[in-house]
Short mmCIF file of C-alpha atoms in Angstrom, two decimals:
data_model
loop_
_atom_site.label_atom_id
_atom_site.label_comp_id
_atom_site.label_asym_id
_atom_site.label_seq_id
_atom_site.Cartn_x
_atom_site.Cartn_y
_atom_site.Cartn_z
CA MET A 39 -15.22 2.36 -25.26
CA SER A 40 -14.38 0.89 -28.93
CA GLY A 41 -10.98 1.78 -31.03
CA ALA A 42 -7.48 2.00 -30.78
CA LEU A 43 -7.70 5.90 -31.03
CA ASP A 44 -9.71 5.31 -27.90
CA MET A 45 -7.79 3.45 -25.87
CA ASN A 46 -5.15 5.48 -26.84
CA SER A 47 -6.80 8.29 -25.69
CA LEU A 48 -7.97 6.65 -22.25
CA VAL A 49 -4.41 5.96 -21.32
CA GLU A 50 -3.13 9.43 -22.70
CA LYS A 51 -6.67 10.75 -19.74
CA VAL A 52 -4.40 8.22 -17.05
CA ARG A 53 -1.12 9.40 -17.39
CA ASN A 54 -2.41 13.18 -17.53
CA ALA A 55 -4.80 12.82 -14.65
CA GLY A 56 -2.02 12.10 -12.87
CA VAL A 57 -3.75 8.30 -11.81
CA VAL A 58 -0.65 6.61 -9.63
CA GLY A 59 -1.20 3.05 -7.59
CA ALA A 60 -3.50 4.11 -4.47
CA GLY A 61 -2.20 0.96 -2.71
CA GLY A 62 0.51 2.12 -1.31
CA ALA A 63 3.71 1.77 -4.43
CA GLY A 64 2.84 5.00 -6.39
CA PHE A 65 3.34 2.83 -10.00
CA PRO A 66 1.97 5.41 -12.75
CA SER A 67 -1.29 3.37 -13.56
CA TYR A 68 -0.67 4.61 -17.62
CA VAL A 69 2.26 2.56 -17.80
CA LYS A 70 0.46 -0.17 -15.81
CA ILE A 71 -2.80 -0.64 -17.92
CA GLN A 72 -0.97 -0.61 -21.02
CA ALA A 73 -1.25 -4.11 -21.09
CA GLN A 74 -2.85 -7.23 -22.17
CA ALA A 75 -4.79 -9.54 -19.27
CA ASP A 76 -7.17 -11.73 -19.04
CA VAL A 77 -8.08 -11.05 -15.13
CA LEU A 78 -8.72 -7.57 -13.94
CA ILE A 79 -8.69 -8.20 -9.86
CA ALA A 80 -9.86 -4.92 -8.18
CA ASN A 81 -8.16 -5.24 -4.88
CA GLY A 82 -10.36 -4.22 -1.87
CA ALA A 83 -8.83 -6.63 0.63
CA GLU A 84 -7.66 -4.05 2.62
CA CYS A 85 -4.99 -5.58 4.54
CA GLU A 86 -4.20 -3.66 7.48
CA PRO A 87 -5.69 -3.42 10.60
CA LEU A 88 -8.47 -0.83 11.16
CA LEU A 89 -7.54 1.05 7.81
CA PHE A 90 -11.31 1.16 6.13
CA LYS A 91 -10.84 3.41 3.24
CA ASP A 92 -11.01 0.37 0.82
CA GLN A 93 -14.57 -0.04 1.84
CA THR A 94 -15.91 2.91 1.65
CA ILE A 95 -14.82 3.19 -2.20
CA ILE A 96 -16.75 0.07 -3.04
CA GLN A 97 -19.84 1.05 -0.58
CA ARG A 98 -20.08 4.59 -1.32
CA PHE A 99 -18.55 4.81 -5.29
CA SER A 100 -19.56 1.70 -6.45
CA GLY A 101 -20.79 3.25 -9.92
CA GLU A 102 -17.12 4.81 -10.68
CA LEU A 103 -15.83 1.53 -9.29
CA LEU A 104 -17.30 -0.26 -12.07
CA GLN A 105 -17.62 1.76 -14.80
CA GLY A 106 -13.07 1.66 -14.52
CA MET A 107 -13.23 -1.94 -14.08
CA ALA A 108 -15.63 -1.27 -17.57
CA LEU A 109 -12.57 1.05 -18.83
CA LEU A 110 -10.26 -1.55 -18.55
CA MET A 111 -11.47 -4.47 -19.49
CA GLU A 112 -12.18 -2.95 -22.74
CA LEU A 113 -8.69 -1.77 -23.08
CA THR A 114 -6.53 -4.65 -21.33
CA GLY A 115 -9.26 -7.13 -23.73
CA ALA A 116 -10.11 -8.68 -19.85
CA SER A 117 -13.11 -11.15 -20.21
CA ARG A 118 -13.05 -11.47 -16.52
CA GLY A 119 -13.36 -8.68 -13.34
CA VAL A 120 -12.67 -9.85 -9.63
CA ILE A 121 -14.12 -7.29 -6.78
CA ALA A 122 -11.32 -9.16 -4.35
CA ILE A 123 -12.87 -8.65 -0.79
CA LYS A 124 -12.17 -10.16 2.57
CA GLU A 125 -14.79 -12.34 4.06
CA MET A 126 -15.11 -10.39 7.21
CA HIS A 127 -16.67 -7.77 5.03
CA GLN A 128 -20.61 -8.34 3.68
CA ASP A 129 -21.88 -5.20 4.51
CA SER A 130 -19.14 -5.02 1.05
CA ILE A 131 -20.56 -7.77 -0.42
CA SER A 132 -23.64 -7.32 0.08
CA HIS A 133 -23.74 -4.23 -1.06
CA ILE A 134 -22.04 -4.38 -4.28
CA GLU A 135 -22.50 -7.85 -5.48
CA PRO A 136 -26.40 -7.50 -6.40
CA LEU A 137 -24.25 -4.32 -8.66
CA LEU A 138 -22.28 -6.77 -11.10
CA PRO A 139 -22.68 -6.84 -15.05
CA ALA A 140 -22.04 -10.84 -16.00
CA ASN A 141 -18.30 -10.12 -16.65
CA ILE A 142 -18.04 -9.49 -12.87
CA GLU A 143 -17.59 -11.78 -9.59
CA VAL A 144 -16.79 -11.22 -6.14
CA LYS A 145 -14.00 -13.31 -4.32
CA ALA A 146 -14.06 -13.60 -0.65
CA MET A 147 -11.17 -13.78 0.21
CA PRO A 148 -9.59 -15.37 3.70
CA ASN A 149 -9.37 -13.20 6.90
CA ALA A 150 -6.22 -12.73 6.88
CA TYR A 151 -3.34 -10.93 6.52
CA PRO A 152 -2.18 -10.26 3.91
CA ALA A 153 -5.06 -11.41 1.74
CA GLY A 154 -4.15 -7.96 -0.18
CA ASP A 155 -0.80 -8.86 -1.46
CA GLU A 156 -0.91 -8.64 -5.48
CA TYR A 157 1.18 -12.40 -5.63
CA GLU A 158 -2.07 -13.90 -2.81
CA LEU A 159 -4.51 -12.10 -4.46
CA VAL A 160 -3.58 -13.56 -8.31
CA TYR A 161 -3.27 -17.22 -6.71
CA GLU A 162 -6.03 -16.78 -4.87
CA VAL A 163 -8.50 -15.73 -7.34
CA THR A 164 -6.63 -18.23 -10.76
CA GLY A 165 -5.07 -20.42 -9.16
CA ASN A 166 -2.05 -19.00 -10.42
CA ARG A 167 1.24 -17.70 -9.54
CA ILE A 168 3.54 -14.47 -10.62
CA PRO A 169 6.40 -15.89 -11.72
CA ALA A 170 9.60 -14.99 -8.64
CA GLY A 171 10.59 -11.69 -9.64
CA GLY A 172 7.78 -11.00 -11.96
CA LEU A 173 4.61 -8.57 -12.27
CA PRO A 174 0.23 -9.71 -12.54
CA LYS A 175 0.91 -9.74 -16.31
CA ASP A 176 2.90 -12.41 -16.67
CA VAL A 177 -0.50 -14.33 -15.92
CA GLY A 178 -2.40 -12.80 -17.48
CA VAL A 179 -3.57 -10.69 -15.51
CA LEU A 180 -3.55 -6.89 -13.74
CA VAL A 181 -4.34 -5.73 -10.49
CA GLN A 182 -6.06 -2.19 -9.82
CA ASN A 183 -6.77 -1.32 -5.08
CA VAL A 184 -10.39 0.34 -6.09
CA GLU A 185 -9.59 2.93 -5.62
CA THR A 186 -7.47 3.49 -8.72
CA LEU A 187 -10.35 2.19 -10.91
CA VAL A 188 -12.71 5.04 -9.29
CA ASN A 189 -9.24 7.13 -10.01
CA ILE A 190 -9.39 5.95 -14.04
CA ALA A 191 -13.39 6.42 -14.02
CA ARG A 192 -13.01 9.92 -13.13
CA ALA A 193 -9.90 10.44 -15.55
CA GLU A 194 -11.90 9.54 -17.87
CA GLN A 195 -13.82 11.79 -18.25
CA GLY A 196 -11.75 14.58 -17.53
CA ASN A 197 -11.12 14.74 -13.76
CA PRO A 198 -7.74 15.29 -12.00
CA VAL A 199 -6.14 13.14 -8.53
CA THR A 200 -6.74 16.47 -6.60
CA ARG A 201 -8.15 14.27 -3.46
CA THR A 202 -7.08 10.40 -1.72
CA MET A 203 -8.71 8.27 0.42
CA ILE A 204 -7.40 8.19 3.81
CA THR A 205 -9.06 6.46 6.91
CA VAL A 206 -8.27 8.08 10.67
CA HIS A 207 -8.30 5.69 14.29
CA GLY A 208 -6.68 5.17 16.44
CA GLU A 209 -6.51 7.21 19.72
CA VAL A 210 -8.67 10.11 18.50
CA GLU A 211 -12.42 10.82 19.53
CA HIS A 212 -14.16 9.94 16.35
CA PRO A 213 -12.23 7.33 13.71
CA PHE A 214 -13.35 8.22 10.22
CA THR A 215 -12.98 7.49 6.00
CA ALA A 216 -12.91 10.61 4.61
CA LEU A 217 -12.10 11.66 1.36
CA LEU A 218 -9.02 14.84 1.58
CA PRO A 219 -7.55 16.95 -0.35
CA ILE A 220 -4.05 15.68 -1.18
CA GLY A 221 -1.57 17.68 0.99
CA MET A 222 -3.50 18.50 4.29
CA ARG A 223 -1.11 18.86 7.32
CA PHE A 224 -1.71 15.59 9.28
CA ALA A 225 -2.22 18.07 12.32
CA ASP A 226 -5.67 19.58 10.38
CA VAL A 227 -6.57 15.69 8.93
CA ILE A 228 -6.62 14.58 12.66
CA SER A 229 -8.45 17.47 14.11
CA LEU A 230 -11.51 16.19 12.02
CA ALA A 231 -12.02 13.42 14.10
CA GLY A 232 -12.06 15.36 17.84
CA SER A 233 -9.26 15.41 20.22
CA ILE A 234 -6.46 13.17 20.64
CA THR A 235 -6.58 10.87 23.25
CA CYS A 236 -3.71 10.46 24.14
CA ASP A 237 0.03 12.00 25.91
CA ASP A 238 2.75 12.08 23.65
CA PRO A 239 1.27 10.61 20.03
CA VAL A 240 2.91 10.18 16.95
CA VAL A 241 1.64 8.69 13.29
CA ILE A 242 2.14 5.62 11.79
CA ASP A 243 1.90 6.75 8.11
CA GLY A 244 -0.20 3.59 6.28
CA GLY A 245 -1.13 0.69 8.62
CA ALA A 246 0.12 -0.57 11.67
CA MET A 247 2.01 -3.97 9.41
CA MET A 248 4.05 -1.81 6.51
CA GLY A 249 3.74 1.79 7.30
CA GLN A 250 6.01 4.27 8.89
CA VAL A 251 6.41 5.84 12.34
CA VAL A 252 5.62 9.97 10.99
CA GLU A 253 6.80 12.73 14.51
CA SER A 254 6.03 15.75 13.53
CA LEU A 255 2.14 16.50 12.36
CA ASP A 256 3.13 18.81 10.03
CA GLU A 257 3.47 15.64 7.88
CA SER A 258 1.54 15.98 4.85
CA ILE A 259 -0.64 13.50 2.99
CA SER A 260 -0.08 12.33 -0.33
CA ALA A 261 -1.68 11.00 -3.37
CA VAL A 262 -0.58 7.09 -1.48
CA SER A 263 -1.60 7.59 1.75
CA SER A 264 -4.25 4.96 2.54
CA GLY A 265 -4.41 5.73 6.83
CA LEU A 266 -3.28 7.98 9.38
CA LEU A 267 -3.12 6.02 12.90
CA VAL A 268 -2.40 7.91 15.74
CA LEU A 269 -0.70 6.43 19.34
CA PRO A 270 1.17 7.32 21.94
CA ARG A 271 4.95 7.24 21.06
CA ASP A 272 5.25 4.56 24.06
CA SER A 273 3.41 1.98 22.58
CA ASN A 274 4.63 -1.71 22.45
CA LEU A 275 3.88 -1.22 17.82
CA VAL A 276 6.05 1.88 17.71
CA LYS A 277 8.52 1.09 19.64
CA ARG A 278 9.11 -1.69 17.62
CA ARG A 279 8.46 0.00 14.03
CA SER A 280 10.40 2.68 15.37
CA GLN A 281 14.30 1.02 15.86
CA THR A 282 16.82 2.20 13.85
CA GLU A 283 19.18 -0.69 11.36
CA GLN A 284 21.58 -0.50 14.44
CA GLU A 285 19.57 -1.77 16.79
CA TYR A 286 17.93 -4.25 15.15
CA ARG A 287 21.17 -5.73 13.76
CA ARG A 288 22.65 -5.72 16.76
CA ILE A 289 19.47 -7.01 18.56
CA GLY A 290 19.05 -10.02 16.41
CA LYS A 291 23.17 -10.48 15.95
CA SER A 292 23.03 -11.72 19.71
CA GLY A 293 19.27 -12.85 19.93
CA CYS A 294 17.78 -14.80 16.89
CA ASP A 295 18.41 -18.63 18.36
CA GLN A 296 17.30 -19.98 14.29
CA CYS A 297 14.13 -21.40 15.09
CA THR A 298 12.79 -20.68 11.51
CA LEU A 299 9.61 -19.20 12.75
CA CYS A 300 9.68 -15.98 11.07
CA THR A 301 10.12 -18.52 7.43
CA GLU A 302 7.49 -21.08 9.02
CA MET A 303 4.93 -18.18 8.90
CA CYS A 304 6.51 -16.16 6.27
CA PRO A 305 3.81 -15.59 3.24
CA ARG A 306 5.55 -15.74 0.08
CA TYR A 307 7.77 -18.64 1.65
CA LEU A 308 4.22 -20.62 2.24
CA LEU A 309 3.69 -19.58 -2.42
CA GLY A 310 6.52 -21.07 -2.57
CA TYR A 311 8.94 -18.25 -3.72
CA PRO A 312 12.55 -18.26 -2.35
CA VAL A 313 12.62 -15.87 1.01
CA GLN A 314 13.43 -17.39 3.88
CA PRO A 315 14.12 -14.70 7.13
CA HIS A 316 16.01 -17.22 8.81
CA LEU A 317 19.01 -17.74 6.84
CA VAL A 318 18.63 -13.91 6.00
CA MET A 319 19.16 -13.28 10.24
CA ARG A 320 22.18 -16.44 10.20
CA SER A 321 23.75 -14.44 7.48
CA LEU A 322 24.43 -11.78 10.78
CA LEU A 323 26.59 -13.62 11.84
CA THR A 324 28.73 -14.77 9.37
CA THR A 325 30.78 -12.68 6.35
CA GLY A 326 31.93 -13.06 3.30
CA GLU A 327 31.36 -15.87 0.62
CA VAL A 328 28.46 -17.62 3.96
CA SER A 329 26.87 -14.66 4.20
CA GLU A 330 26.33 -14.03 0.42
CA THR A 331 25.03 -16.69 -0.22
CA LEU A 332 22.52 -16.19 3.21
CA SER A 333 21.38 -13.21 2.11
CA VAL A 334 19.71 -14.15 -1.51
CA HIS A 335 17.19 -15.23 1.07
CA ALA A 336 15.97 -11.76 1.41
CA GLN A 337 15.21 -10.69 -2.26
CA ALA A 338 11.89 -12.35 -2.70
CA CYS A 339 10.46 -10.68 0.21
CA CYS A 340 7.45 -8.50 0.23
CA GLU A 341 8.24 -6.96 3.20
CA CYS A 342 4.45 -7.32 5.32
CA ASN A 343 5.66 -7.66 8.41
CA VAL A 344 4.57 -10.95 9.50
CA CYS A 345 8.26 -11.95 10.59
CA THR A 346 8.68 -9.32 12.89
CA LEU A 347 5.63 -8.47 14.11
CA TRP A 348 3.05 -12.05 14.63
CA ALA A 349 5.84 -14.65 14.62
CA CYS A 350 8.83 -13.93 16.07
CA PRO A 351 8.47 -14.67 19.77
CA GLU A 352 11.96 -12.73 21.25
CA GLN A 353 10.46 -9.84 19.04
CA LEU A 354 13.35 -9.45 16.15
CA ASN A 355 12.96 -7.68 13.74
CA PRO A 356 13.43 -10.25 10.64
CA ARG A 357 11.55 -7.71 7.94
CA ASP A 358 13.72 -4.66 8.37
CA ILE A 359 16.65 -6.89 8.08
CA CYS A 360 15.31 -8.52 5.43
CA ALA A 361 15.02 -5.22 3.85
CA SER A 362 17.89 -3.60 4.07
CA THR A 363 19.94 -6.52 3.56
CA LYS A 364 17.92 -6.12 0.07
CA ARG A 365 18.93 -2.50 -0.35
CA ASP A 366 23.08 -4.45 0.61
CA LEU A 367 22.66 -6.96 -2.28
CA LYS A 368 22.15 -4.38 -5.01
CA ALA A 369 24.28 -2.17 -4.01
CA ASN A 370 26.69 -4.81 -3.74
CA ASP A 371 25.49 -6.16 -7.66
CA LEU A 372 23.82 -9.60 -5.97
CA TRP A 373 20.88 -9.28 -6.85
CA LEU A 374 19.45 -12.48 -8.78
CA THR A 375 17.82 -12.54 -11.99
CA PRO A 376 13.78 -13.42 -12.06
CA ALA A 377 15.44 -16.27 -13.90
CA GLN A 378 17.52 -17.36 -11.22
CA LEU A 379 14.91 -16.90 -8.53
CA GLN A 380 12.11 -19.00 -10.98
CA GLY A 381 14.68 -21.35 -10.66
CA GLN A 382 14.84 -21.53 -7.13
CA THR A 383 10.61 -21.68 -6.69
CA ARG A 384 9.06 -24.75 -4.54
CA ASP A 385 5.72 -26.18 -5.05
CA VAL A 386 2.87 -24.10 -2.50
CA HIS A 387 3.17 -25.24 1.25
CA SER A 388 1.41 -28.01 2.15
CA MET A 389 0.08 -25.94 5.43
CA ARG A 390 -0.06 -23.36 3.74
CA GLU A 391 -4.14 -23.31 4.49
CA TYR A 392 -3.48 -23.65 7.77
CA ARG A 393 -0.82 -20.74 8.19
CA GLY A 394 -2.81 -17.16 7.53
CA VAL A 395 -2.49 -14.65 10.01
CA PRO A 396 -5.68 -14.25 10.69
CA SER A 397 -6.57 -10.71 11.18
CA PRO A 398 -8.55 -9.74 14.32
CA ARG A 399 -6.28 -11.85 16.07
CA LEU A 400 -4.09 -10.00 14.86
CA VAL A 401 -5.28 -6.92 15.67
CA ARG A 402 -4.96 -8.23 19.59
CA LYS A 403 -1.37 -9.04 18.37
CA LEU A 404 -1.24 -5.50 17.52
CA GLY A 405 -2.50 -4.41 20.64
CA LEU A 406 -4.93 -2.35 18.54
CA ALA A 407 -7.61 -4.29 20.24
CA LYS A 408 -9.42 -1.66 23.02
CA TYR A 409 -10.25 0.87 18.87
CA ASP A 410 -11.19 -2.31 17.37
CA SER A 411 -14.89 -1.64 18.43
CA LYS A 412 -15.17 1.35 16.34
CA THR A 413 -15.07 1.46 12.91
CA ALA A 414 -13.51 4.48 10.84
CA HIS A 415 -17.57 5.50 9.07
CA TRP A 416 -17.24 8.37 5.91
CA LYS A 417 -17.47 11.92 6.92
CA GLU A 418 -18.45 14.07 4.36
CA VAL A 419 -15.73 17.00 4.63
CA ASP A 420 -16.86 19.84 2.72
CA THR A 421 -14.02 22.45 4.25
CA ILE A 422 -11.38 22.95 2.63
CA PRO A 423 -8.00 24.15 4.37
CA SER A 424 -6.11 27.15 4.34
CA ARG A 425 -3.24 25.61 3.42
CA VAL A 426 -2.17 21.98 1.36
CA VAL A 427 1.99 21.54 1.27
CA ILE A 428 1.80 18.73 -2.04
CA SER A 429 5.16 16.37 -2.02
CA LEU A 430 6.92 15.94 -5.68
CA HIS A 431 8.26 13.29 -3.89
CA GLN A 432 4.92 10.78 -3.20
CA ARG A 433 4.97 9.01 -6.40
CA MET A 434 7.34 6.58 -8.78
CA GLY A 435 9.40 7.52 -11.72
CA GLN A 436 10.37 11.06 -12.49
CA LEU A 437 10.81 13.36 -10.67
CA PRO A 438 8.04 15.71 -11.12
CA GLU A 439 9.67 19.76 -11.83
CA PRO A 440 7.42 22.83 -10.85
CA VAL A 441 5.50 24.88 -13.62
CA VAL A 442 4.35 26.78 -11.20
CA LYS A 443 6.67 29.94 -9.49
CA THR A 444 6.81 31.39 -6.05
CA GLY A 445 3.22 34.04 -6.19
CA ASP A 446 1.42 32.45 -9.21
CA THR A 447 -2.61 32.10 -8.50
CA VAL A 448 -3.99 28.62 -9.16
CA ALA A 449 -6.98 27.01 -9.01
CA GLU A 450 -7.72 22.95 -8.05
CA GLY A 451 -6.80 20.77 -10.42
CA ALA A 452 -4.74 23.02 -12.17
CA VAL A 453 -1.13 21.00 -13.51
CA ILE A 454 1.69 22.34 -10.89
CA ALA A 455 4.83 20.00 -12.04
CA ARG A 456 5.35 17.61 -14.82
CA PRO A 457 7.68 15.14 -15.05
CA PRO A 458 10.65 16.03 -17.63
CA GLY A 459 11.00 14.40 -21.13
CA GLU A 460 9.11 11.97 -22.03
CA GLY A 461 10.43 9.06 -19.31
CA MET A 462 7.59 8.01 -16.99
CA GLY A 463 6.01 9.85 -14.67
CA VAL A 464 3.06 11.64 -14.01
CA PRO A 465 1.77 15.28 -13.53
CA VAL A 466 0.78 16.55 -9.94
CA HIS A 467 -2.10 19.04 -9.67
CA ALA A 468 -3.21 21.84 -7.20
CA SER A 469 -5.91 20.34 -4.78
CA ILE A 470 -7.19 23.60 -3.78
CA SER A 471 -6.95 27.18 -5.04
CA GLY A 472 -4.62 29.65 -3.93
CA LYS A 473 -1.35 30.92 -4.25
CA VAL A 474 1.87 29.23 -4.50
CA THR A 475 5.04 28.61 -2.36
CA LEU A 476 7.60 27.37 -3.90
CA THR A 477 10.52 25.33 -1.40
CA ASN A 478 12.50 22.38 -1.98
CA GLY A 479 10.81 19.76 -2.90
CA PHE A 480 7.47 21.02 -2.10
CA ILE A 481 5.01 23.23 -3.39
CA GLU A 482 2.53 24.67 -0.65
CA ILE A 483 -1.25 26.53 -1.61
CA ASN A 484 -2.12 28.73 0.34
CA ALA A 485 -5.91 29.36 0.17
CA GLY A 486 -6.26 32.49 1.87
CA ASN A 487 -4.00 34.39 -0.46
#
């Protein structure tokens, strides 16, 4: 690929294919790749316990991963490519290293959580910090999840995003990782793992640390789904992840003794960013100007949950209090500019190296050790589901509008929704062939009709 016309063509192909960040945020990739960069980082660090999708991509789809990297390195002008993989995944490292061209290398990341956070990645790979409130491009870096890079390689060939790589683990007979049609119901996905092995199960969608607790198995996987963790409703992890705002604020106000461990273990704080969860907890006890001054220490929080699920000795919930505080800062016009945040940034903490959260210990702390002995290996799935329900809310940007109507018949890969106008957004494609039914915010496709 060469020349400006080809570059513009790749950006359009990525947009038309509906490629979004597969790491969880769902940001349209065609926007992100329109930047110059010195370094391209392929994020295969895979933070969340028990998930195996990134390692499956690295080991099973190496050619497309490297092709996606080559395309973006030429597009952005990056002279250096880096694939970030945790040291513990030696099978992935051993597999990919012999395949690497001279301008791409492996960065063995610490076996710590959250090694896959963009701010952690950029610092570990380049030694530079992203400005507080900024983006990797501000320091000449482009970060893409390994699955996103595979989707970009496929987009260049004209193939849209219709499937997502997902791990199923926890209370199931046979944990697995597979590439499945977007819109499959949780129940249908989990059934591929055999029987559920607990009574009254719920699902954590996206991972134990940052995913969402979902009670209904009628929910569907999306373009940004990464894992379904099946757990008993009465497990400690589910109970803690299910607290309402009223509960965690009331308990935090009465129980926090300002020990500061939530701050001292915060990965962003250790990198020098202006986030101090213990001060946000203190704001629960104050009102007015004092509370506002304390609350701004939530803005740089990345919501990784180290403070809540690892650091706090009293099982309080600083993470969710920081998250709701950020919402309130925006609503009350107290949101700081990047320049204001950058002015509060400190040097990297001298103890950062020694305060990482070890992945194996985190698994035990979360009560997931009983599942860790089973790896969710690759599963080839040829069966097409009889029904998918595709959400129109699964990507950032403008909400796509259906371009099909109830009763239409569509083929897999056909565009079924597009964002209106010229605003940021990507189209949505049919993940199976069948007949369409429109409901509020969803497009259902039934293969049997």
